[in-house]
Coordinates of C-alpha atoms (C1' of nucleotides) in Angstrom, one line a residue:
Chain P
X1 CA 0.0 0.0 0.0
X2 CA 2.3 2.8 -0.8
X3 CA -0.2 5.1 -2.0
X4 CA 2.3 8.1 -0.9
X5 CA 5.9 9.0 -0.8
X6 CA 5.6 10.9 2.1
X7 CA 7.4 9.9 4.9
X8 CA 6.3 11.2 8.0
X9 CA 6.3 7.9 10.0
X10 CA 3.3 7.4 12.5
X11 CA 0.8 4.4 12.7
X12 CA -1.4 2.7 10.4
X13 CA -1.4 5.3 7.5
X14 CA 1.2 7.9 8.0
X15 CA -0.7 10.1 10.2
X16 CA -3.9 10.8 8.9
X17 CA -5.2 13.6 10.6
X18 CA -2.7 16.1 8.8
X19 CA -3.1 14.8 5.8
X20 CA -7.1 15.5 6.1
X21 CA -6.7 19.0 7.1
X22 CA -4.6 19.6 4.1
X23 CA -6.7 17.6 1.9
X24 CA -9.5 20.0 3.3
X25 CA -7.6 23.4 3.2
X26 CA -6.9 22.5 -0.7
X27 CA -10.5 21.6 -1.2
X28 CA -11.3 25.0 0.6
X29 CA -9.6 27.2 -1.4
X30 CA -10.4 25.4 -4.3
X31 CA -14.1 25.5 -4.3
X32 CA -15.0 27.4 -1.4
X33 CA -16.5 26.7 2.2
X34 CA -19.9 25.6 1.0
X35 CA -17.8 22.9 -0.9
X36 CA -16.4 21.6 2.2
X37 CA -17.1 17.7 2.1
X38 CA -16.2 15.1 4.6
X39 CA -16.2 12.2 1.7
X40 CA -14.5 14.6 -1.0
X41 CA -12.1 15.3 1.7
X42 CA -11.4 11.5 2.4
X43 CA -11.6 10.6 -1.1
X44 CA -8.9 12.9 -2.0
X45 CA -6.5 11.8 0.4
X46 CA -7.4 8.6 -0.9
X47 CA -9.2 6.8 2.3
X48 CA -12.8 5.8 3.0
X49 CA -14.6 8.6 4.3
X50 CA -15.6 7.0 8.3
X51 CA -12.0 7.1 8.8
X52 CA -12.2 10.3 9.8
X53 CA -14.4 10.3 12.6
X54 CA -11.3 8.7 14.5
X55 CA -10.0 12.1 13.9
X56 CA -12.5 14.3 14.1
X57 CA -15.9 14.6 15.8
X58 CA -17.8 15.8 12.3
X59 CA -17.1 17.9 9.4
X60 CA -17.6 20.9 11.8
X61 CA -14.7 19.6 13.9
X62 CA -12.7 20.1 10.8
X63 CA -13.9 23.4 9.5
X64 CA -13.5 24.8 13.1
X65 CA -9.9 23.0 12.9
X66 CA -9.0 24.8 10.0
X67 CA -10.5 28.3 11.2
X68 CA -8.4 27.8 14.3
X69 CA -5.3 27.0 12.1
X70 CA -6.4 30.4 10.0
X71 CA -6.1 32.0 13.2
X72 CA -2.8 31.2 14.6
X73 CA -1.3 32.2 10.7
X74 CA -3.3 35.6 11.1
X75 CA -2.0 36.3 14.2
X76 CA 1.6 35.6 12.8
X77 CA 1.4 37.5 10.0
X78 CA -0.5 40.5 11.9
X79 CA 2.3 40.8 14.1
X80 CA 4.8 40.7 11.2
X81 CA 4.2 43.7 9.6
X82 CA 6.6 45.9 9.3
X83 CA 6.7 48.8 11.8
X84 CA 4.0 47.6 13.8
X85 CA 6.1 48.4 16.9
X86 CA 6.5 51.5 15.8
X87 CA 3.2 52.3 16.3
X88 CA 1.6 53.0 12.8
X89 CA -1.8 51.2 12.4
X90 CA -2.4 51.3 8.6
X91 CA 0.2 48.5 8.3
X92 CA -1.0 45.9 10.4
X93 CA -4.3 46.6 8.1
X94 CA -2.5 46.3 5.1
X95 CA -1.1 42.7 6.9
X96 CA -4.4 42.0 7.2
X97 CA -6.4 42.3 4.0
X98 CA -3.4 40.9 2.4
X99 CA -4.0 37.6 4.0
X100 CA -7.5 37.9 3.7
X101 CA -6.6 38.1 0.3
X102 CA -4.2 35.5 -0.2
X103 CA -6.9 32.9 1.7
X104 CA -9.7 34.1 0.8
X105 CA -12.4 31.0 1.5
X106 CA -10.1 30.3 4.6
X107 CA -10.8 33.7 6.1
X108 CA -14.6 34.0 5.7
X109 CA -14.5 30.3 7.2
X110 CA -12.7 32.2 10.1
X111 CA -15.8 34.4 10.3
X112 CA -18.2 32.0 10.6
X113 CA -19.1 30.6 6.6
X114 CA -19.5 27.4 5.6
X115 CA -19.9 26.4 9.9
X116 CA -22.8 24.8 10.5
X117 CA -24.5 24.7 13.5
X118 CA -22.1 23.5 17.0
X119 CA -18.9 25.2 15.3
X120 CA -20.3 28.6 14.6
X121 CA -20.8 29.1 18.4
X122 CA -17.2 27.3 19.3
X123 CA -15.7 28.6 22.4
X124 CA -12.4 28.4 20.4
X125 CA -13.1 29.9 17.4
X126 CA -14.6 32.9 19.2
X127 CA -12.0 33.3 21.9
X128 CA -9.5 33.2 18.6
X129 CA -11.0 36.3 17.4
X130 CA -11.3 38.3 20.3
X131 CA -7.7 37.8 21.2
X132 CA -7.0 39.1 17.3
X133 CA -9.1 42.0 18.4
X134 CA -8.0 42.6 22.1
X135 CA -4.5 43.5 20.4
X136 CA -6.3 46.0 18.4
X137 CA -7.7 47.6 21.6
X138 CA -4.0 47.6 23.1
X139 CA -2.2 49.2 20.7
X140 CA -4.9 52.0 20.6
X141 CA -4.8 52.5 24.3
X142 CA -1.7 53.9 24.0
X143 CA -2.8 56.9 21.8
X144 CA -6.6 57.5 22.8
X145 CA -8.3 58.3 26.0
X146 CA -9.2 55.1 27.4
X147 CA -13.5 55.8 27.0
X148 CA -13.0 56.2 23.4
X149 CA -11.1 53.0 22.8
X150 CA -13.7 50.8 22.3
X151 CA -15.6 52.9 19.6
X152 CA -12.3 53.7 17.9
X153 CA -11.3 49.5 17.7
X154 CA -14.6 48.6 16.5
X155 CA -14.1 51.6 13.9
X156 CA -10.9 50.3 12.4
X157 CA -12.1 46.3 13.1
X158 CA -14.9 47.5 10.8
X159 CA -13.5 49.4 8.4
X160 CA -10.6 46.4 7.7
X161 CA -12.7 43.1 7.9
X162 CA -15.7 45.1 5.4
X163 CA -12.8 45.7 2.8
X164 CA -11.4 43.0 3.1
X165 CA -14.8 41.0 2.4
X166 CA -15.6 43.1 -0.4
X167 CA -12.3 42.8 -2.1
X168 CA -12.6 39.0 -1.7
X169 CA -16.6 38.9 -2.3
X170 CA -15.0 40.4 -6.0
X171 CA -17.8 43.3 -5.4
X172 CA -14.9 46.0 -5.8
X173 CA -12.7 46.3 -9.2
X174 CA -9.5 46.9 -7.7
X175 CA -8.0 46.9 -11.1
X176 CA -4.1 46.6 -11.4
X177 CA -3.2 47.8 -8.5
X178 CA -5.4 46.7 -5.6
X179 CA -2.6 47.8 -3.1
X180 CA -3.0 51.3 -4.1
X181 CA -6.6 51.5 -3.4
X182 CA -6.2 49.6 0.0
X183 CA -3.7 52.3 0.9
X184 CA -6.1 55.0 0.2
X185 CA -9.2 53.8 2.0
X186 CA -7.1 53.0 5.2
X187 CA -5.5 56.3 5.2
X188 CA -9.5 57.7 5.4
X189 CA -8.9 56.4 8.7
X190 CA -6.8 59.1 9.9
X191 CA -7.9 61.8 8.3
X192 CA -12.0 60.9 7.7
X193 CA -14.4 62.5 5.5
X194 CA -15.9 65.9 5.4
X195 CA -19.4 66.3 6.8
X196 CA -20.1 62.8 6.7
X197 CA -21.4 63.0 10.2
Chain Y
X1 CA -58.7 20.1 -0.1
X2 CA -58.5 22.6 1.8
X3 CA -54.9 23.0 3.1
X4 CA -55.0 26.5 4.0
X5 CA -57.7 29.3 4.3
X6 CA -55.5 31.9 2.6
X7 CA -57.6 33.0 0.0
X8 CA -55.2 34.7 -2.4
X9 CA -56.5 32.7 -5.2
X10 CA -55.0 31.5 -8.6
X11 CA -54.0 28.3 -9.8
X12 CA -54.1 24.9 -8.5
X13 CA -52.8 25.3 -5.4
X14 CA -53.6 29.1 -4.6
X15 CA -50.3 30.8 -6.1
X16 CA -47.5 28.8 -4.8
X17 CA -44.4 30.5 -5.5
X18 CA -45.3 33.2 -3.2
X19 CA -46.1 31.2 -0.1
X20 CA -42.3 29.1 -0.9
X21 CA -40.8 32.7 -1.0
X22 CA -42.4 33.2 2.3
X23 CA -41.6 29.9 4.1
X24 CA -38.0 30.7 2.7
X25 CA -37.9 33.5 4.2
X26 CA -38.6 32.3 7.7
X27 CA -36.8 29.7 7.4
X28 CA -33.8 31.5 6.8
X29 CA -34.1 33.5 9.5
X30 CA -35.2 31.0 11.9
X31 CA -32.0 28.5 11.1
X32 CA -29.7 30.3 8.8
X33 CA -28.4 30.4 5.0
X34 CA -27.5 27.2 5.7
X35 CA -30.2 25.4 6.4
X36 CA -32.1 26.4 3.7
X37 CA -33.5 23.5 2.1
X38 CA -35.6 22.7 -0.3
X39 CA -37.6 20.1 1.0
X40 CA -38.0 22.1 4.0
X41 CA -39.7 24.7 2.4
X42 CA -42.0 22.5 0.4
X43 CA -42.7 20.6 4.0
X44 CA -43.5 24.0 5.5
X45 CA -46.0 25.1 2.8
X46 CA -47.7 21.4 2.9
X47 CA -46.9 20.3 -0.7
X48 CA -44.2 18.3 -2.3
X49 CA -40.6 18.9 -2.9
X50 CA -40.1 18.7 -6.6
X51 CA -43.3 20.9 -7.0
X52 CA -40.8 23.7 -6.4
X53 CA -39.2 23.1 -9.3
X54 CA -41.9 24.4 -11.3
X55 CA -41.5 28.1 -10.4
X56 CA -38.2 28.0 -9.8
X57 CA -34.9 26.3 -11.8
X58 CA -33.3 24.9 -8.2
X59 CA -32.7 26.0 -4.6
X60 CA -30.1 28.2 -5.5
X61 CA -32.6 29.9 -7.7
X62 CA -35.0 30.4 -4.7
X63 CA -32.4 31.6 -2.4
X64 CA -31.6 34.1 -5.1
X65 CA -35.1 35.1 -5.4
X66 CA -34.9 36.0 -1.7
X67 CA -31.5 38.0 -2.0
X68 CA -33.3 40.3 -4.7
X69 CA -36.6 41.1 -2.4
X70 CA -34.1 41.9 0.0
X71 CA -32.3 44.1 -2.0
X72 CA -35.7 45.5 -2.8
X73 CA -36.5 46.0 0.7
X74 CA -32.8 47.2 1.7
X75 CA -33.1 50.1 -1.1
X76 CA -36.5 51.1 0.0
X77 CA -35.1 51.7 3.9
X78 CA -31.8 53.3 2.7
X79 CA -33.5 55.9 0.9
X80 CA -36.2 56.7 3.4
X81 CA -33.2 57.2 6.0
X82 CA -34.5 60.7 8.0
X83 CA -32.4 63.6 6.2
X84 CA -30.8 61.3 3.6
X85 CA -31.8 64.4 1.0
X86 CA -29.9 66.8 3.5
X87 CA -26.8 65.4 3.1
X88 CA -26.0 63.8 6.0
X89 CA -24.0 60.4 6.0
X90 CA -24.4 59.4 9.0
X91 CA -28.3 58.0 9.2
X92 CA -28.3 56.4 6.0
X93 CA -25.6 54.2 7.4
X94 CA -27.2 54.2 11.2
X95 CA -30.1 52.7 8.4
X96 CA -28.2 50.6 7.0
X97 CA -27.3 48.7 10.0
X98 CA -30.7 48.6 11.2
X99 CA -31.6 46.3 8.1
X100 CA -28.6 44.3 8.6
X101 CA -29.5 44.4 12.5
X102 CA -33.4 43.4 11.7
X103 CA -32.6 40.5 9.1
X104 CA -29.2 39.6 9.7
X105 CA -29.7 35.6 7.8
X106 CA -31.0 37.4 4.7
X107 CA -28.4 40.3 4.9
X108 CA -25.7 37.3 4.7
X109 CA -28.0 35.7 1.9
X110 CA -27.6 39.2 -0.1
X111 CA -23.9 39.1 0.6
X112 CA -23.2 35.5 -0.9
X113 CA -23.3 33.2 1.7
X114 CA -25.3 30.3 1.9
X115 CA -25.5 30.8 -2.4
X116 CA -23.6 27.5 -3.5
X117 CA -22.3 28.1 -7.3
X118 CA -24.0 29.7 -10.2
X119 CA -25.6 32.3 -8.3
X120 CA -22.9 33.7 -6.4
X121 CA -22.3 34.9 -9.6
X122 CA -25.6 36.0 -10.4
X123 CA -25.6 38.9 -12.4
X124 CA -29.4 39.8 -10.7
X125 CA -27.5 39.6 -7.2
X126 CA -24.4 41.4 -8.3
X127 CA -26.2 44.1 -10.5
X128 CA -28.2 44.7 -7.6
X129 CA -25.1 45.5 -5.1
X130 CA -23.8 47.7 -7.7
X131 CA -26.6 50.2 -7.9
X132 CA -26.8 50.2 -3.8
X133 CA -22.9 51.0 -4.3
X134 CA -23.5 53.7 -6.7
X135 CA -26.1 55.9 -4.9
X136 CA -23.5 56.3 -2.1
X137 CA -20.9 57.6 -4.6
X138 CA -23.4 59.6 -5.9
X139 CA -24.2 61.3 -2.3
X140 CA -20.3 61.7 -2.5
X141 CA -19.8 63.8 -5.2
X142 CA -21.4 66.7 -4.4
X143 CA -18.8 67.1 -1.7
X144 CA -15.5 65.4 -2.9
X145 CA -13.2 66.1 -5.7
X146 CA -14.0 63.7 -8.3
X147 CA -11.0 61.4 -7.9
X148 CA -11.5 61.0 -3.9
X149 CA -14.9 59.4 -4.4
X150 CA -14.1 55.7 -5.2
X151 CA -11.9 55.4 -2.3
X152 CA -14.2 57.8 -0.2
X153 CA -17.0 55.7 -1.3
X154 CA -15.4 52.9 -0.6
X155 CA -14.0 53.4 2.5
X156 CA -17.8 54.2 3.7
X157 CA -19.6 51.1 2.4
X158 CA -16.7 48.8 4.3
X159 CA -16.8 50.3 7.4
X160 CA -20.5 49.9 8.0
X161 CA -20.4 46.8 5.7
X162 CA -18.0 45.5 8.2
X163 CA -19.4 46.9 10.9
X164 CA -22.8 45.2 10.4
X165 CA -21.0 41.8 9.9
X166 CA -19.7 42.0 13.2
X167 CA -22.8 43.0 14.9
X168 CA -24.6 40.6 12.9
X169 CA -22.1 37.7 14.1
X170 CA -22.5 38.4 17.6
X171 CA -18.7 39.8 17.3
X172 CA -19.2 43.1 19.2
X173 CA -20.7 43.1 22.9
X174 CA -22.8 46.4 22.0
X175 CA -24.5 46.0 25.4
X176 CA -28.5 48.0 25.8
X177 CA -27.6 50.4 23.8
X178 CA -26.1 49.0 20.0
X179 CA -27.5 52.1 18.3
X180 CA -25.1 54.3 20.9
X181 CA -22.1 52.7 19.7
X182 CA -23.0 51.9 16.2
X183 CA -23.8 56.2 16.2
X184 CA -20.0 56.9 17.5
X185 CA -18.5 54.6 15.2
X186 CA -20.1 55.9 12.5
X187 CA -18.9 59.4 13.8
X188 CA -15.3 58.4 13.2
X189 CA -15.7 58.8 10.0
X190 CA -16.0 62.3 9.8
X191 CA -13.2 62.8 12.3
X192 CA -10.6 60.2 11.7
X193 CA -8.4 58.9 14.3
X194 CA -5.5 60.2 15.1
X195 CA -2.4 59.0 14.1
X196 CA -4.0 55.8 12.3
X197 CA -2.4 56.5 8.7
Chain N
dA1 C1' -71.4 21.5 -22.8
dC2 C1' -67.9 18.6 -24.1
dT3 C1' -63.5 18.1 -25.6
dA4 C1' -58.5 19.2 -26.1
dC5 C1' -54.9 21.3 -23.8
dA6 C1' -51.7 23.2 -20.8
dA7 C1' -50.4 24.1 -16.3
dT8 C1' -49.8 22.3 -11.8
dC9 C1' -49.0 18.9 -8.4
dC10 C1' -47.7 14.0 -7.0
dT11 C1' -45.1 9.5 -6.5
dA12 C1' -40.9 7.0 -7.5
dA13 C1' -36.2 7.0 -8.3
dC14 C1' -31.1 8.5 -8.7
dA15 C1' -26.9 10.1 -7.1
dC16 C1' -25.2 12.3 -3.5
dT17 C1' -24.3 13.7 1.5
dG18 C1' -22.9 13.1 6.8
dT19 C1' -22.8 9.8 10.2
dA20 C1' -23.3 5.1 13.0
dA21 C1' -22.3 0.2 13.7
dA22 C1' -19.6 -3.7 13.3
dG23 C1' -15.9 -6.3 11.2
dA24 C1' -10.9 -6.6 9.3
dT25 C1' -6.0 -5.2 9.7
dA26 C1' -2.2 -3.6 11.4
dG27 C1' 1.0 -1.9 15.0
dT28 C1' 2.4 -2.1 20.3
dC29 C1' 3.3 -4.0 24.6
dT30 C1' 4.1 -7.9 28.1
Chain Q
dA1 C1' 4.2 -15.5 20.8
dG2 C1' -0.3 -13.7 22.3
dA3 C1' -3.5 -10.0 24.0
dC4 C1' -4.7 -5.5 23.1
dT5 C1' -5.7 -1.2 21.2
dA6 C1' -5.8 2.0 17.5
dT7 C1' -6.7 2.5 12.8
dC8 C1' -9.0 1.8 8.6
dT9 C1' -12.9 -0.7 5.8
dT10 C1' -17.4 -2.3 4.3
dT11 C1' -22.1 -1.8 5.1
dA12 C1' -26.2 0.7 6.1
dC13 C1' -29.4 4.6 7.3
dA14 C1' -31.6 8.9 7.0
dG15 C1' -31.4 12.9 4.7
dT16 C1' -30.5 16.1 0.6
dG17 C1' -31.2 18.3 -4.5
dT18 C1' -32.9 16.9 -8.7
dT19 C1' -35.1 14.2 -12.8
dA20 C1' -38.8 11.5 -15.2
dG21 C1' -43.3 10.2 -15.8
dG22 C1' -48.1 9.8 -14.3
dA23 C1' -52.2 11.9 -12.0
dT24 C1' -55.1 16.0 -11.4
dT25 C1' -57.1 20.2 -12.1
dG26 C1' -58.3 24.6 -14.3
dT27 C1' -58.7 27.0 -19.1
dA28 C1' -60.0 27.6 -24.0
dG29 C1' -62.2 26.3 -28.4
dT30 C1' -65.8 24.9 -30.9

DNA sequence: ACTACAATCCTAACACTGTAAAGATAGTCT
DNA sequence: AGACTATCTTTACAGTGTTAGGATTGTAGT
């Protein structure tokens, strides 16, 4: 039975597990999180699809898995971005639509898509995205009086998960340079619009 | 046979297509995009599954059906926003929220999820967004140099896009009073926040 | 009024899904 | 080696969206 070359050593298969979570996150991004299938996912991996309930609880257990795996990247890459010591917000949102970007079906399964049921109220899911956000909150802290920090996070929380959707939802033509634009609209940030109270 | 004491008359059955709009439509926001189903929907108006499929091409087709009467609905409560004519930015999106806030499943439903496929791309759906997106820019121009709208624009329609996501996904703790915060968020984007850029 | 017709609804069936139960197969430990 | 446990498999069940073909009803034509 050497239906792989890979060689990372384990028990009956060559750890399973991973190799359905990657199987899934190809799937995912392939044909997005409505087309998350348990047997698709088995089938491509190449084993029969109850196998994976040794694994995982249900195909929820596995789209929450992969959220929670989304997370941990984001965080990574949100901390990342350059000069975000220094203090500058607009490129930690840069940071983040670019990943939102780059895993597109992966992030609006990190916002609840494609979860049915159990996985769309998971503790760990949840508690994953309010630690993305308390970070938010702390850097602002540092800059605002404390009674407008709330308002002011759930501004730029707003502002940066809406364009991001859009962008990935294809609802804005970002043309050639989609950087450009992102640029732009996060600047607004600072400066805001006239009269648009 | 005498099903149901509605009395709208018509056909065979007393115009169907209407009443599996309806049933939709509370199904959807009693379980979610998800768990719209189509034999669910027959079950709820009393009559047989495939029946459906004589006033509509599939599921998808259906759930598309609902995304355009809420687009209908959605246009209809943006423009009668209080002082929307005056210029003012502010309660059109304050309105805007409160649709998202008063039908969050469909508002998802309008926004692609829970749409498996072709009509993701449905040009009805998309068409539809569009002319929502272009009354804002319209608002904008009067007041912006003519190069600032798009990102002005927006910059707008992704932070209350956003904004009602996260309220919408239980995301933001807004307490009693949601329409306090949603208000001084909405603010910010006449102000800015300092040092953000 | 009676007949032809077209629209509407139904039952039966297909291919698919997630999941449960029970049996086969391998690895591990004493 | 033998017992045991974890892993994977086949089989089966209830559910889904959708198709095909037959029954039923309302409409139009003469």
């Amino acid at each position: 039975m050497d239906e792989q070359d890979h060689p990372p050593a384990g028990y009956h298969h060559g750890n399973l597990r991973q190799a359905l979570l990657a199987a899934a996150r190809e799937l995912l991004e392939e044909r997005g999180p409505g087309a998350l299938g348990l047997r698709e996912i088995a089938r491509r991996v190449g084993v029969s699809a109850p196998s994976a309930y040794h694994h995982f609880a249900s195909l929820d257990a596995i789209a929450a898995s992969l959220a929670e795996q989304g997370f941990t990247e984001f965080a990574e890459q949100l901390e990342a971005a350059p000069t975000n010591a220094g203090g500058m917000l607009a490129p930690t949102g840069e940071a983040y639509i670019a990943f939102a970007r780059a895993n597109p079906a992966l992030y609006r399964l990190m916002f609840g898509e494609g979860l049915r049921g159990a996985s769309r109220e998971s503790k760990a899911v949840r508690a994953l995205r309010q630690r993305a956000y308390e970070k938010v909150k702390a850097g602002l802290r540092k800059r605002l009086p404390a009674d407008e920090v709330p308002a002011a996070a759930l501004f730029l929380w707003s502002l940066t998960h809406g364009l991001a959707l859009l962008m990935i939802d294809g609802q804005v033509d970002a043309g050639a340079d989609a950087s450009a634009l992102i640029r732009q609209v996060l600047k607004l940030s600072g400066t805001g619009l006239p009269s648009a109270g």
